[in-house]
Amino acid sequence: MARTIADDLVIVLAGEAGQGLQSIEGILAHLLKKSGYNYFSASEFMSRVRGGANSTAIRVSGKRTAGFLDRIDILLPLHREAIPHLGNRITPDTIVIGEKDKIDHPGMIDIQFTRMAAETGGAIYANTIAAGCICGLLKVDEKECEDFILGYFSGKSEEIRSNNVAAIKKGYAAGKGLAGITVAIEKDAAVKKELLLTGSEAIALGALAGGCDYVCAYPMSPSTGVLVEMASHAKKFPIIVEQVEDEIGVVNMALGAWYAGARALVTTSGGGFALMCEGISLCGMIESPLVLHLAQRPGPATGLPTRSEQGDLDLVLHAGHGDFPRIILAPGTLAEAFALTQKAFNLAAACQVPVFILTDQFFIDSRGNTPVFPVGDLKVEKHVVKTAMDYKRFSLTENGISPRGIPGYGSGHVCADSDEHDEAGHITEDLELRVRMVDKRLKKFAAIRADIIAPKLVGSGDYRTLVVCWGSTFNTVCEAVEALGEKDVAVLHFSWLFPFPEEAGAYLKKAANLIVVEGNSSAQFARLIRLETGVASDHSVLKYNGLPFSVEEVKEEIKKFIRAGGRHGKRF
Amino acid sequence: MENAFDFADKVDIAWCPGCGNFSIRQALLAALAELDLARENVVLVSGIGQAAKMPHYIDTSFFNGLHGRGLPAATAIKACNPELTVIAVGGDGDMYGEGGNHLLHAGRRNPDITLFVHDNMVYGLTKGQASPTSRPGMETPVQVFGVFEKPLNPMALAIALDVPFVARVFCADVEQTKEVMKKAIAHKGFALVDIFQPCVSFNKTNIFKWFKDNTAYLPDGYDPSDRAGAFKKSLEEEPFPLGIIYQSDQRATFEDNLEVYKKDRTPLYTREVDMKKVEAEIMAKV
Ligand SMILES: Cc1ncc(C[n+]2csc(CCOP(=O)(O)OP(=O)(O)O)c2C)c(N)n1
Ligand code: SF4
Ligand SMILES: [Mg+2]
């Protein structure tokens, strides 16, 4: 069977934890991007360190794409369970490359990675051989492969390095020689100059550019990647990174840090965030800035620790007792992850509110290429004043924002109190003042609104059907709608969720059919839309099995809905 | 005598008349004044409870946060600006109950902060329930059959954690309370002072006389630097030893261990981000 893959290739690596999927992906990511291919990878894995059945999907394309596809063009199963694990994602069109004695699949191309590894020096070289095989197939420059491998294993012994070079060459030859498969994806030299990074890395770089100098967290998947990234930046930048005893300590430390003039970042996931809720309320009361990254995973409780969901929106909207303003952001692309995280620090400092950045496992663990993040105009806005003797931390002002002093900077006292307080920060039970203080805090909503980022419309402004999505689903939903090829279907993506952008109302009201796509079981964002605008969605596309939406299923769902006549029963 | 840390106007203090907290306040005001600390560099940190209201009655900056959560905030404040004198204050419920986990880990970190615990062996603000230090047999509206849990021994716990300054005082001795407070604040590293304090409204067992009868000053010649000896001493109860039970200069502080201060001692808020370096970090991902 002869196959030519012209513009878009999905390679899936499947194996058990500990077999090295990540190291193969790591090698391929750099080599494929270096040679000018657009690259995107997404991983799904079990919550275990060894065994199980995991997979990483790698998308190589001529055009920038970062949607998740069910389709598998080439499968590299490293263990027998890969075949049942991937189920009907494997079709007769899927080219399976594996070892005959390990995997039984009709039509499989047999490459003896293990035997070749043994010839090279040991079983540990099998992964490099597999990576080499893909590079050979995709005509990556062979010399570049060798150079990269030498660098990649630079910390290892001379023997290991040269064996890995031999391994990549062996794999390369095998891949190049594969009869019947031609990959003719166009390379783009511009890609070589782009960034290659994960969601975690983009968030961390955004924090760095936002002037983050204090990071505290308690490890919890999938949020730990950001903690690890920040810790690595702390080797070069003056950042305090502290692993705290629990999430309650985390949020209280972060508030203490902001109080003392630092710019603290918290990174956590559902269960950890749930523990922080009283601290979020404290943040509201003492009008502290706070930036909190929440990488969502399926709940309730421990849920599916290493999987993806968009199920914590309601929690973040309402976290903390009492009324106080907050900002909720949800990046849809790597560029947005960087820009919004950077902005989150300035917004928090300017408005003295908690700013939440909602991502999820799919987003945080995905990797792709993206144009270099521009730093030129970015500023770290501190919004801190030097205090005078008569300084009052909670002075009543026109817009509700009181100039923020910090202790030790100026001669005034900075008094923060979790009780209701007077302008100076002292406990009060003056109930008339209480009302003014609540009103003062809520007034800040108006100041926040000045910064709101309107949702992004993708497609024709002349739509009848509007597909709404938020956060990590951006690329997948856009691609699904594009693949649908209907001129009157457009996408509206929200990266700023709350305070709900007023501009959205007009877009939503204009749609004859409103579909909301989101990764939870109760249509949380659709409910927010209805609450804020009165517009009810006509259809919700929901997913909550722990896996990301795929382009195919979103497309199919929209198609079904339109076929069924949509809301007005006028089409088809 | 005028005290720089006292308010010029009369403060409306919410404590009950006769409460031991008044003596603690008196001692703290004197300690701060005698240490000659710059007022604008002192930060009091507290949680919630009667004791935790202290920051409102001393004229300094303060962070009066959540019940039990004073220590993480205090640790971070000191970490972000080591030039500040950071003093955490709270009750036995606040610091040993709700905030117990943070106490353990503050012991591990050893930030250069001071912790004063007003130990009245009861929950005062919530009107008389048992606390982690309530003595067995004490009856309350909740512990109707009497407390039967083993009381926490904060002195032994702190010495086990190698907290480098561990002391206990009785607030009725304002002079000793003040002197120990001064030493605790001056000590480099985490310092815990457990302050016996009668709660006249809700603890009818551990009253002034009970504390008087059940405490004993450490003998002359007592060596607080001997950890094993100090631990043994800390296990003594009824009478409970009063004074500096353990003191050590063997541990580096949390801030001293922080990489950000290895070359530059300035507080974080004075520093600027080097955007050129950020750009280089971004370009490293190409
Ligand atoms: C999260 C939380 N739980 C409960 C309370 C209610 N509460 C306030 S103070 C307190 C205990 C006070 O006891 P202690 O810390 O010993 O202080 P005291 O009043 O005796 O000085 C409790 C339970 C609270 N404020 N916050
Ligand atoms: S309730 Fe007890 S501890 Fe609280 S102020 Fe009154 S006497 Fe003091
Ligand atoms: Mg108490």
Coordinates of C-alpha atoms in Angstrom, one line a residue, chain B residues 115-234:
Chain B
L115 CA 5.9 33.9 67.8
F116 CA 4.1 34.9 71.0
V117 CA 1.3 32.5 72.0
H118 CA -1.1 33.7 74.6
D119 CA -1.8 30.3 76.2
N120 CA -5.0 30.5 78.2
M121 CA -5.8 26.8 77.8
V122 CA -9.2 27.7 76.3
Y123 CA -10.9 29.2 73.3
G124 CA -11.7 32.7 74.6
L125 CA -13.3 34.4 71.6
T126 CA -15.7 31.6 70.9
K127 CA -16.6 31.5 74.5
G128 CA -15.0 28.7 76.4
Q129 CA -14.4 25.5 74.4
A130 CA -11.4 23.4 75.1
S131 CA -8.1 24.2 73.3
P132 CA -5.2 21.9 72.5
T133 CA -3.5 22.9 75.8
S134 CA -6.6 22.5 78.0
R135 CA -5.9 20.3 81.0
P136 CA -7.6 16.9 81.3
G137 CA -10.8 17.0 83.3
M138 CA -11.7 20.6 82.3
E139 CA -15.4 20.8 81.6
T140 CA -16.8 23.2 79.0
P141 CA -20.2 23.5 77.3
V142 CA -18.7 21.3 74.5
Q143 CA -16.5 19.0 76.5
V144 CA -19.4 18.1 78.9
F145 CA -17.7 15.0 80.2
G146 CA -14.4 16.8 80.7
V147 CA -11.3 17.0 78.4
F148 CA -9.7 13.6 78.1
E149 CA -7.2 14.3 75.3
K150 CA -3.5 14.6 76.2
P151 CA -2.7 18.3 76.2
L152 CA -0.1 19.5 73.6
N153 CA 3.3 20.3 75.1
P154 CA 4.4 23.2 72.8
M155 CA 7.8 23.5 74.5
A156 CA 8.7 19.8 74.0
L157 CA 7.4 20.0 70.5
A158 CA 9.4 23.0 69.6
I159 CA 12.6 21.6 71.1
A160 CA 12.0 18.4 69.2
L161 CA 11.9 20.5 66.0
D162 CA 15.1 22.3 67.1
V163 CA 13.3 25.6 67.1
P164 CA 16.3 27.7 68.2
F165 CA 14.6 29.8 70.9
V166 CA 11.9 28.2 73.1
A167 CA 10.6 29.9 76.2
R168 CA 7.7 30.1 78.5
V169 CA 6.6 32.9 80.8
F170 CA 3.6 33.8 82.9
C171 CA 2.1 37.2 81.9
A172 CA 1.6 38.2 85.5
D173 CA 5.4 38.6 85.7
V174 CA 5.4 41.5 83.3
E175 CA 9.1 42.1 83.9
Q176 CA 10.2 38.5 82.9
T177 CA 7.7 38.5 80.0
K178 CA 9.2 41.7 78.7
E179 CA 12.8 40.5 79.1
V180 CA 12.1 37.2 77.4
M181 CA 10.2 38.9 74.6
K182 CA 13.2 41.2 74.0
K183 CA 15.5 38.2 73.8
A184 CA 13.2 36.4 71.6
I185 CA 12.8 39.3 69.1
A186 CA 16.6 39.8 69.2
H187 CA 17.3 36.1 68.6
K188 CA 18.2 35.3 65.0
G189 CA 15.8 32.6 63.9
F190 CA 12.4 31.3 64.9
A191 CA 11.6 32.0 68.5
L192 CA 8.6 30.7 70.3
V193 CA 7.4 32.1 73.6
D194 CA 4.4 30.4 75.2
I195 CA 2.8 32.9 77.5
F196 CA 0.6 31.6 80.3
Q197 CA -2.4 33.9 80.4
P198 CA -5.5 33.6 82.6
C199 CA -8.8 34.0 80.8
V200 CA -10.9 35.4 83.5
S201 CA -14.2 34.9 81.6
F202 CA -14.0 31.4 80.3
N203 CA -11.4 29.4 82.1
K204 CA -12.4 29.1 85.7
T205 CA -9.9 26.3 86.3
N206 CA -6.6 27.8 85.2
I207 CA -6.9 31.0 87.1
F208 CA -4.2 33.4 88.3
K209 CA -3.7 31.3 91.4
W210 CA -3.5 28.1 89.5
F211 CA -0.7 29.5 87.2
K212 CA 1.1 30.9 90.3
D213 CA 0.9 27.5 92.0
N214 CA 1.8 25.5 89.0
T215 CA 4.8 27.3 87.6
A216 CA 8.4 27.5 88.8
Y217 CA 11.3 29.7 87.5
L218 CA 14.2 27.8 85.9
P219 CA 16.9 27.4 88.5
D220 CA 20.0 29.6 88.4
G221 CA 22.8 28.0 86.4
Y222 CA 20.3 26.3 84.1
D223 CA 21.9 25.7 80.7
P224 CA 19.5 26.4 77.8
S225 CA 22.0 25.4 75.2
D226 CA 21.9 21.7 76.1
R227 CA 19.1 20.4 73.8
A228 CA 18.7 17.1 75.5
G229 CA 18.6 18.7 78.9
A230 CA 16.2 21.3 77.7
F231 CA 13.9 18.6 76.3
K232 CA 13.9 16.8 79.6
K233 CA 13.1 20.1 81.3
S234 CA 10.3 20.8 78.9

